[in-house]
XYZ file of C-alpha atoms in Angstrom:
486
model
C 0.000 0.000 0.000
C 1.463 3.427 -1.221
C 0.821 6.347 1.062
C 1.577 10.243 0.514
C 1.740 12.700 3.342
C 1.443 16.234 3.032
C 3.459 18.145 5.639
C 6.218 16.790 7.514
C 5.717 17.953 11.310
C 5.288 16.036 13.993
C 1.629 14.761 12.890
C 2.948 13.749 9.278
C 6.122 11.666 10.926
C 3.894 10.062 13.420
C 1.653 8.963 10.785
C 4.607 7.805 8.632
C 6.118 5.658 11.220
C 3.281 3.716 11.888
C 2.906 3.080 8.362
C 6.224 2.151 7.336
C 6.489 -0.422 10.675
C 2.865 -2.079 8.530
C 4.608 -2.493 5.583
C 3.539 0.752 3.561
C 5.434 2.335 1.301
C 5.281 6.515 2.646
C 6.593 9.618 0.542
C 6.142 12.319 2.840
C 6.219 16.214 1.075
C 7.165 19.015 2.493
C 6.640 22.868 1.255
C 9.288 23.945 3.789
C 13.145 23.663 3.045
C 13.110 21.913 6.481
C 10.804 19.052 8.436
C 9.309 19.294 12.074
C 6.505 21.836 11.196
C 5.933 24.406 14.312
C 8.974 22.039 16.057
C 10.967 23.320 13.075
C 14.534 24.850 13.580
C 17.799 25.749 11.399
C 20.936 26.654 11.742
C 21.520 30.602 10.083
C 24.265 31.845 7.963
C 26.195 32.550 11.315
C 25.963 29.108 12.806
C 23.433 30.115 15.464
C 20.320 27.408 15.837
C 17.148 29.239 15.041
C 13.727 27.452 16.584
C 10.099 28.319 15.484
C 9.195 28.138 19.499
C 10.381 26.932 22.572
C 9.844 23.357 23.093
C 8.977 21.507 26.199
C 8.334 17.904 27.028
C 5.451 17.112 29.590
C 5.429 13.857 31.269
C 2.424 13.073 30.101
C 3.302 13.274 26.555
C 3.465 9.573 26.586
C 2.542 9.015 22.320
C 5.660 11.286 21.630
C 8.014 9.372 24.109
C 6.979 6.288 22.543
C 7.746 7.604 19.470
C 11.624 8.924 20.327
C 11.896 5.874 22.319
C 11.459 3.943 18.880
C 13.348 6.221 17.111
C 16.241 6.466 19.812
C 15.687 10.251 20.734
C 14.394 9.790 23.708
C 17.911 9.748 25.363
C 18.422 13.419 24.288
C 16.202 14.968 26.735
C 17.477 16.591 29.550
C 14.997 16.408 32.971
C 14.512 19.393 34.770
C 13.408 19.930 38.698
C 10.035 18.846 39.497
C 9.088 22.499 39.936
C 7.583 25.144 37.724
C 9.059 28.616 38.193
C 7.396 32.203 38.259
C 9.981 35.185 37.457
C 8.260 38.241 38.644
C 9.262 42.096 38.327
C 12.932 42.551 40.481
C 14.092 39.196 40.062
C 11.507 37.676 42.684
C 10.790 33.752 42.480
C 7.401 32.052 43.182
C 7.200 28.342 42.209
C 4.439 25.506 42.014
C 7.340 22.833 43.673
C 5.869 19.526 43.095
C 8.796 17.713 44.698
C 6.747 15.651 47.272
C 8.074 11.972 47.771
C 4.063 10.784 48.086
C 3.598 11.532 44.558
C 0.174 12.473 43.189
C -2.240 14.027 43.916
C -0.403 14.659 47.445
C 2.483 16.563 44.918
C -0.093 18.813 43.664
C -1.554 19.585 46.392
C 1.174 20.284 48.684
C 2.680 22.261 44.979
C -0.729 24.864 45.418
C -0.910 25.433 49.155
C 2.393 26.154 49.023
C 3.217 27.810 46.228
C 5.199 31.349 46.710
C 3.842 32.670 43.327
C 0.013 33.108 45.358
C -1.395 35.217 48.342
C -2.753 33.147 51.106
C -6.160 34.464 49.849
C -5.427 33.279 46.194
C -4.606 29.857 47.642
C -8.013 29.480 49.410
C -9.386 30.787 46.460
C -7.623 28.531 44.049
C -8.065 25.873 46.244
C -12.151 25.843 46.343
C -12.133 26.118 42.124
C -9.975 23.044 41.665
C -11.207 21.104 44.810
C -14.802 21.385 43.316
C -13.257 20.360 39.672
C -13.719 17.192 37.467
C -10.154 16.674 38.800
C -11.212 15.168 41.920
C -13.321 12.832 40.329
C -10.627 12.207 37.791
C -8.574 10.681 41.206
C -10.863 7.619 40.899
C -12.061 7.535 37.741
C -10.231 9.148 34.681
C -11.583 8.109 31.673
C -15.328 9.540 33.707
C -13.422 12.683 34.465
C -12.011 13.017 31.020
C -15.848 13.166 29.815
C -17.036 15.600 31.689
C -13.747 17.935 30.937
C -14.644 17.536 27.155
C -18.150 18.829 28.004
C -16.581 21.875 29.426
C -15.500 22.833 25.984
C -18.350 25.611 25.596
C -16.966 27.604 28.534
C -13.667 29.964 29.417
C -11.511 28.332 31.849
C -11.933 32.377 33.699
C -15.499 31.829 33.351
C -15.452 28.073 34.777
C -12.762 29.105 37.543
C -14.723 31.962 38.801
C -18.297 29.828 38.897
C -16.039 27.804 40.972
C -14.733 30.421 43.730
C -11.542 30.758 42.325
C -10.545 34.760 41.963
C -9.000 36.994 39.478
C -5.612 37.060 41.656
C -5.250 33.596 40.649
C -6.032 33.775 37.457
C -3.393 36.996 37.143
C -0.333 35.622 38.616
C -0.432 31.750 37.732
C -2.982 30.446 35.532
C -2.652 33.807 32.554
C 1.005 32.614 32.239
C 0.420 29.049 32.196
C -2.259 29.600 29.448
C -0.433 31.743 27.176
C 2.326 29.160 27.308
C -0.152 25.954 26.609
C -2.162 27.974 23.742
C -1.036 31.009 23.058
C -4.028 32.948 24.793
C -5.165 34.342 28.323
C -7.419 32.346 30.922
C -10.493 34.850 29.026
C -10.118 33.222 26.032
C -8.972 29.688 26.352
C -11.607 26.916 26.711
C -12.025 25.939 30.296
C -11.493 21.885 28.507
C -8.020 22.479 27.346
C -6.792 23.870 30.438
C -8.658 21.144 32.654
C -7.053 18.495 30.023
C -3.821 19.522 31.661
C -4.520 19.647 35.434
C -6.686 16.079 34.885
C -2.965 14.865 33.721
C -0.746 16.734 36.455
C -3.552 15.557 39.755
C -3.575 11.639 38.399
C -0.236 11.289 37.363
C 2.831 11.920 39.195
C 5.005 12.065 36.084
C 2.477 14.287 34.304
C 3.950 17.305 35.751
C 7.504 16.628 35.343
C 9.610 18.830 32.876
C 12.322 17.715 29.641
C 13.506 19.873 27.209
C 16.128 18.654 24.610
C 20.119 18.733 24.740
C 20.119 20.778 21.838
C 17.762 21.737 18.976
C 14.899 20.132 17.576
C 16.758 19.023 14.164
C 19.476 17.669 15.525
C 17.800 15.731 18.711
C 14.223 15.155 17.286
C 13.839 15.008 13.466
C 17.204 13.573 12.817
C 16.580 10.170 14.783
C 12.872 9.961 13.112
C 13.988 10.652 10.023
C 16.767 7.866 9.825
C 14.175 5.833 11.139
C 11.980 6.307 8.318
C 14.476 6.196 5.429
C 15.788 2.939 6.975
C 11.962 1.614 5.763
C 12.320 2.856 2.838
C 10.308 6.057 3.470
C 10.816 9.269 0.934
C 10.782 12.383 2.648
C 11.137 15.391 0.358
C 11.186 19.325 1.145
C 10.306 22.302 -1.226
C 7.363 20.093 -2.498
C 4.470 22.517 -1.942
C 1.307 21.067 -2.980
C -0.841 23.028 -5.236
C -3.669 21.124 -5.719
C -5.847 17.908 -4.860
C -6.784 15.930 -8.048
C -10.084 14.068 -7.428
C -13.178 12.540 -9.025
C -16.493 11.486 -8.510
C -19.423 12.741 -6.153
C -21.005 11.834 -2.783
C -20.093 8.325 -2.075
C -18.454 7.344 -5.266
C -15.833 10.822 -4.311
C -12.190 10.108 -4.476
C -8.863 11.643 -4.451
C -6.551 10.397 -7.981
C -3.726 12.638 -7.130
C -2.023 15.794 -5.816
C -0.658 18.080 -8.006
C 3.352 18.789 -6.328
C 5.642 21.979 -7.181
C 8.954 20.348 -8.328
C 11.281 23.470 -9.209
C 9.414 26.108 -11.937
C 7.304 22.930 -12.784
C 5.127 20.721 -11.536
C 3.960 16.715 -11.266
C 1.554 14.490 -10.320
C 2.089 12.337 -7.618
C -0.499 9.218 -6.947
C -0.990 6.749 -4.362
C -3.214 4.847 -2.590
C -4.252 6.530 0.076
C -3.600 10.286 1.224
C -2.891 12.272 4.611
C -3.035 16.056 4.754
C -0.730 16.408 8.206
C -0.759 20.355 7.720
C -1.806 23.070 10.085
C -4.599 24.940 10.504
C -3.961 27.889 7.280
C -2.749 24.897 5.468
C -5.445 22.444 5.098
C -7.900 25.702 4.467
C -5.742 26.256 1.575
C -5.761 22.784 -0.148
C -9.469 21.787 0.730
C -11.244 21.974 -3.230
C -14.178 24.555 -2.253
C -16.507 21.500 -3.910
C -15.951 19.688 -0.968
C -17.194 22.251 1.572
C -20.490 21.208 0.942
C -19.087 18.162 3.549
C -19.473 19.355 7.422
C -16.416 17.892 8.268
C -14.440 20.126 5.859
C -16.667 23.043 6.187
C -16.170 22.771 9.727
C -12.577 23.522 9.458
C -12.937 27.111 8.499
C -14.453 27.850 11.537
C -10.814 27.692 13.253
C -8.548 30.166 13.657
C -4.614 29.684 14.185
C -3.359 32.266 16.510
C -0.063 34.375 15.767
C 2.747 33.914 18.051
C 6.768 35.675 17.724
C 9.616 34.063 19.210
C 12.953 35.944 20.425
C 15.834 34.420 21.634
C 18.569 37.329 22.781
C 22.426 36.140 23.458
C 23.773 37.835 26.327
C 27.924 38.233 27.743
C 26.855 37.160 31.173
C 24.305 34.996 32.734
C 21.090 36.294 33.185
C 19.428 34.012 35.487
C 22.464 33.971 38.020
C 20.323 36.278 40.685
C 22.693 35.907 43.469
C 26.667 36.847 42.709
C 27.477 39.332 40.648
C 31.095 37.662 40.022
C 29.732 34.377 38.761
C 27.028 36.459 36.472
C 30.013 37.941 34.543
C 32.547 35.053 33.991
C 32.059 33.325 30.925
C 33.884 30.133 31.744
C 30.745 28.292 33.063
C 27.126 28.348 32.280
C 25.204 29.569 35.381
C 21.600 30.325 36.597
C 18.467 28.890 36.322
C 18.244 25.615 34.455
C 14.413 25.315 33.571
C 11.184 26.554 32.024
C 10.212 30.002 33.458
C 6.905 31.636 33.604
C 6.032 35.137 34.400
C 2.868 37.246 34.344
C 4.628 40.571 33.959
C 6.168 40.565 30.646
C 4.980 40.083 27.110
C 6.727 37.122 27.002
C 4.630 34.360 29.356
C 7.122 31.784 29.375
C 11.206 32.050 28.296
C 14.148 29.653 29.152
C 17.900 30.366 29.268
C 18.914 27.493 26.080
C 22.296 28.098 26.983
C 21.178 26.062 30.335
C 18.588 23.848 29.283
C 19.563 22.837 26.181
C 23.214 23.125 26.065
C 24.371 21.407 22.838
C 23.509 23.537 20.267
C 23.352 26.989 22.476
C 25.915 26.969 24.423
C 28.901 28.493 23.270
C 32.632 29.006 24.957
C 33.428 32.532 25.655
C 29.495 33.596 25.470
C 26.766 33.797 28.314
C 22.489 33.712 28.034
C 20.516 33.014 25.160
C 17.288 33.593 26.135
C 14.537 32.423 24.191
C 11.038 34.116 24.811
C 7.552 33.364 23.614
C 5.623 36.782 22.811
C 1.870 36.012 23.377
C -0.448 37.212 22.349
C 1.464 37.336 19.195
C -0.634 40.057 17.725
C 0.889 43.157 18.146
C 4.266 42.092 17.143
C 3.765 40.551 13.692
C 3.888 43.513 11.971
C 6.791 45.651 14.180
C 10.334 45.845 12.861
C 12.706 43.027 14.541
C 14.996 45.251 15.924
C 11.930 46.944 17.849
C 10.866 43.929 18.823
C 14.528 42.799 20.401
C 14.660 46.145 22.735
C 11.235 45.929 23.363
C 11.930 42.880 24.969
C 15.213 43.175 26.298
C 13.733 46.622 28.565
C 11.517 43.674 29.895
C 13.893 41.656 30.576
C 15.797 44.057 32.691
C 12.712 44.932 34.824
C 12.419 41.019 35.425
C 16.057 40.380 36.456
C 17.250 43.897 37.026
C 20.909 42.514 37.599
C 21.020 42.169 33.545
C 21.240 45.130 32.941
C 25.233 45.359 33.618
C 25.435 42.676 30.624
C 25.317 43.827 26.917
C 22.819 41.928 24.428
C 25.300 40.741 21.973
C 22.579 39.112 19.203
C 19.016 38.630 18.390
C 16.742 36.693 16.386
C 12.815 36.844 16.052
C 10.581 34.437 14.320
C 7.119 35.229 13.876
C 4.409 33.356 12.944
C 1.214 34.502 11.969
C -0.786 31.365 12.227
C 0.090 28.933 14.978
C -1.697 27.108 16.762
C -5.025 26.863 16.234
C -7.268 29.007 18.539
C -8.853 26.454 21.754
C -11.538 29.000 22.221
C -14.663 27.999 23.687
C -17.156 26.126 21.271
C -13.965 25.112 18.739
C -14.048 21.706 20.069
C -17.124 20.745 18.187
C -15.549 22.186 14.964
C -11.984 19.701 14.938
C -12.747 16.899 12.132
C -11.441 13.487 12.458
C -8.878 11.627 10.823
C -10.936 9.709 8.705
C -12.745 11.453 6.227
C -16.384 10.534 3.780
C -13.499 10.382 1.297
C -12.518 6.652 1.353
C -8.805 7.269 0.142
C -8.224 10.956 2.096
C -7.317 11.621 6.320
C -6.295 13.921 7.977
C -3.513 14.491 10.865
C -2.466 17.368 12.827
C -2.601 18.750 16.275
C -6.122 21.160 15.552
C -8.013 16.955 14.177
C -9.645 14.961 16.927
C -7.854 14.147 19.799
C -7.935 13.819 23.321
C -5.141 16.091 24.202
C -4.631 19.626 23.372
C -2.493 21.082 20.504
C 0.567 20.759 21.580
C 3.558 17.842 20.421
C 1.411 15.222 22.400
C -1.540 16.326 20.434
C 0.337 16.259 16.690
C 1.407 12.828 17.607
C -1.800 11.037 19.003
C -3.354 12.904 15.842
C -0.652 10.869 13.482
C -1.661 7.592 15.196
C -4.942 7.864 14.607
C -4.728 8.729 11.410
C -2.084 5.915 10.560
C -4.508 3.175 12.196
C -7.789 4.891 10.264
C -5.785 4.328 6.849
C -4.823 0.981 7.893
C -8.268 -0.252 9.357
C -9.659 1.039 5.711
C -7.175 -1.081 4.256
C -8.538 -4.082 5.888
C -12.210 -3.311 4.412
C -11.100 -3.095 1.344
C -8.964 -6.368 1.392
C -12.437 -7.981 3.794
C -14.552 -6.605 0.822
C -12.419 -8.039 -2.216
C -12.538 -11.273 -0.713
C -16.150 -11.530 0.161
């Protein structure tokens, strides 16, 4: 069975290995001159690693570590403390420590009533919202709690949280930044599902909570190991294959795809298989679906989503930002120093950053050179339009407000990446919207992170999308063959 994949992210790989370990022949294309989708990254003219985000692996992404544990990538993530970090304004730290020996939920509950980032009003507060959550019943029966998360899907997770006694303090100084850095929008805006996805995850699961990010960049420690993989099994992955059109035939029942019409330099060619996955984002399956088939829900559907716009900034330092207690060891260069894990703050533009130099050192750490911050601007909005360099100070006077030590070290370099369609948009009511791997098109799926799934969009949430698809195409296959038979 011959298989073509359009887009080679995380979704499109996922599919492909599952295919390839079946026995089907895969040709993945790519428009981009590079694979991994919104995990992309490259290395500039200059040598310095460039990443389309910052990248950090949950312990309850358990589809992806399967995946790099197949692949042999799993080895090249770093863990980080059992604690998530809040940088506020003069370099002050609050922190949701979940390093409790009894493990879950006793971690997360001793993480909250604890927490340094809250007032002892916002933990009483915070405390009456989540005790009177699906969580708890999620303690003793997940799957039940799971249910009634996905029914939440029509509300704002503010909205829900407040019907719930939790306050806007809360919501301000923990849940704002942890939003922004899960979708890409505030607690207002976010459906109260996605963010009660996560906390199901983080009270049932002791491991949920805990924090990897790669030794180095996502090329080098992600996409090289799955695409080795792949070629190994005879896959074909090819980039700068933009596809300009799906060639099909037929109506109603009798509808099928016969093609997909592929840029190949000034010309183009028609590539056929047997079955075909669209693993693209958001902007990109709008652009490819033929306006004929809108007259299908499932595809109509799909313009009702929005992908929101995010800019990323990384910012190389000659000192160590991070280092918030001697002055001598924030200045040598000898010696990465400071704080090695994700940060989150409320008071920036940025609502979570990490020092790569630290966490990922290697690919961004370099002898003789300090920081490299890399920061997530969200909302992404106001930025997609501003000049780069605006963008860089912009940040950087942020920066020093956060860790006002900084500002005796000199920004030496700066990149921004923007993105004007990311993630798609988990507003409330978009659940209903997200169409499902399989399509009423017998030889056509779908994959990505914004298709059906029971995880948010996120790496997790490409990959359980790419196994889906992967066993809908290969379930089909077995009609067919049941069919021919009969």
């Amino acid at each position: 069975m011959r298989v073509v994949i359009v887009g080679a992210g995380l979704a499109g790989m996922a599919t492909a290995i599952d295919l390839v370990d079946a026995g089907c022949t895969v040709e993945i294309l790519e428009s981009r001159p590079f694979v991994g989708g919104k995990v992309g990254s490259w290395v500039d003219a200059d040598g310095n690693h460039i990443e389309m985000g910052l990248h950090v692996f949950f312990g309850c992404y358990y589809n992806l570590f399967e995946l790099m544990k197949k692949v042999g990538a799993f080895q090249s993530l770093l863990l980080k403390e059992h604690t998530h970090t809040f940088i506020n304004e003069g370099g002050k730290i609050g922190e949701l420590d979940f390093r409790f020996a009894a493990g879950a939920p006793f971690n997360g509950l001793k993480a909250f009533f604890t927490s340094s980032q809250l007032s002892a009003a916002d933990k009483i507060f915070n405390s009456l919202a989540l005790g009177t959550s699906p969580i708890v019943r999620g303690l003793i029966d997940f799957q039940g709690a799971m249910k009634t998360i996905r029914d939440l899907d029509s509300i704002s997770f503010a909205d829900w949280f407040r019907s719930h006694g939790g306050n806007d303090g809360s919501l301000k100084k923990m849940w704002n930044p942890i939003a922004y850095a899960l979708g890409f929008i505030d607690t207002e805006n976010i459906s109260a599902r996605c963010m009660l996805t996560i906390f199901q995850f983080f009270a049932a699961k002791t491991e949920a909570s805990v924090l990897r990010m790669l030794e180095g960049s996502p090329h080098e420690y992600l996409h090289k190991p799955i695409i080795n993989y792949l070629e190994a099994r005879g896959a074909k992955i090819s980039t700068r294959r933009q596809v300009r059109e799906i060639l099909y035939s037929g109506e109603g029942e009798n509808l099928q795809v016969n093609g997909l019409l592929v840029a190949n330099g000034e010309t183009t060619e028609t590539i056929t298989a047997d079955a075909y996955v669209c693993a693209g984002d958001v902007p990109g399956i709008q652009r490819l679906i033929p306006q004929d088939w809108r007259k299908m829900p499932i595809f109509d559907n799909i313009f009702r989503l929005e992908a929101v716009p995010v800019a990323t900034v990384q910012l190389r330092f000659d000192g160590w930002v991070t280092e918030l207690n001697d002055a001598e060891k924030r200045r040598q260069l000898q010696k990465a120093v400071g704080i090695d894990n994700l940060l989150y703050t409320h008071q920036a533009d940025f609502s979570c950053f990490a020092d790569l130099a630290l966490t990922s050192p290697r690919d961004y750490y370099r002898p003789g050179e300090g920081s490299l911050l890399q920061l997530v601007l969200t909302p992404g909005d106001p930025f997609i339009k501003a000049k780069n360099e605006d963008i860089a100070q912009h940040v950087l006077a942020q920066v020093h407000k956060l860790f006002p030590s900084s500002r005796e070290l000199k920004m030496t370099w700066f990149s921004v990446v923007k993105l004007a369609q990311s993630l798609y948009r988990e507003a409330p009511g978009m659940d209903v919207y997200r169409p499902s791997q399989a399509t009423p098109i017998p030889n056509f799926f779908l994959a990505g992170s914004y298709t059906q799934q029971d995880y948010i969009d996120s790496m997790e949430g490409a990959t359980l999308s790419g196994k889906q698809a992967a066993k809908a195409i290969l379930q089909q296959a077995e009609r067919r063959k049941s069919l021919a038979t009969v």
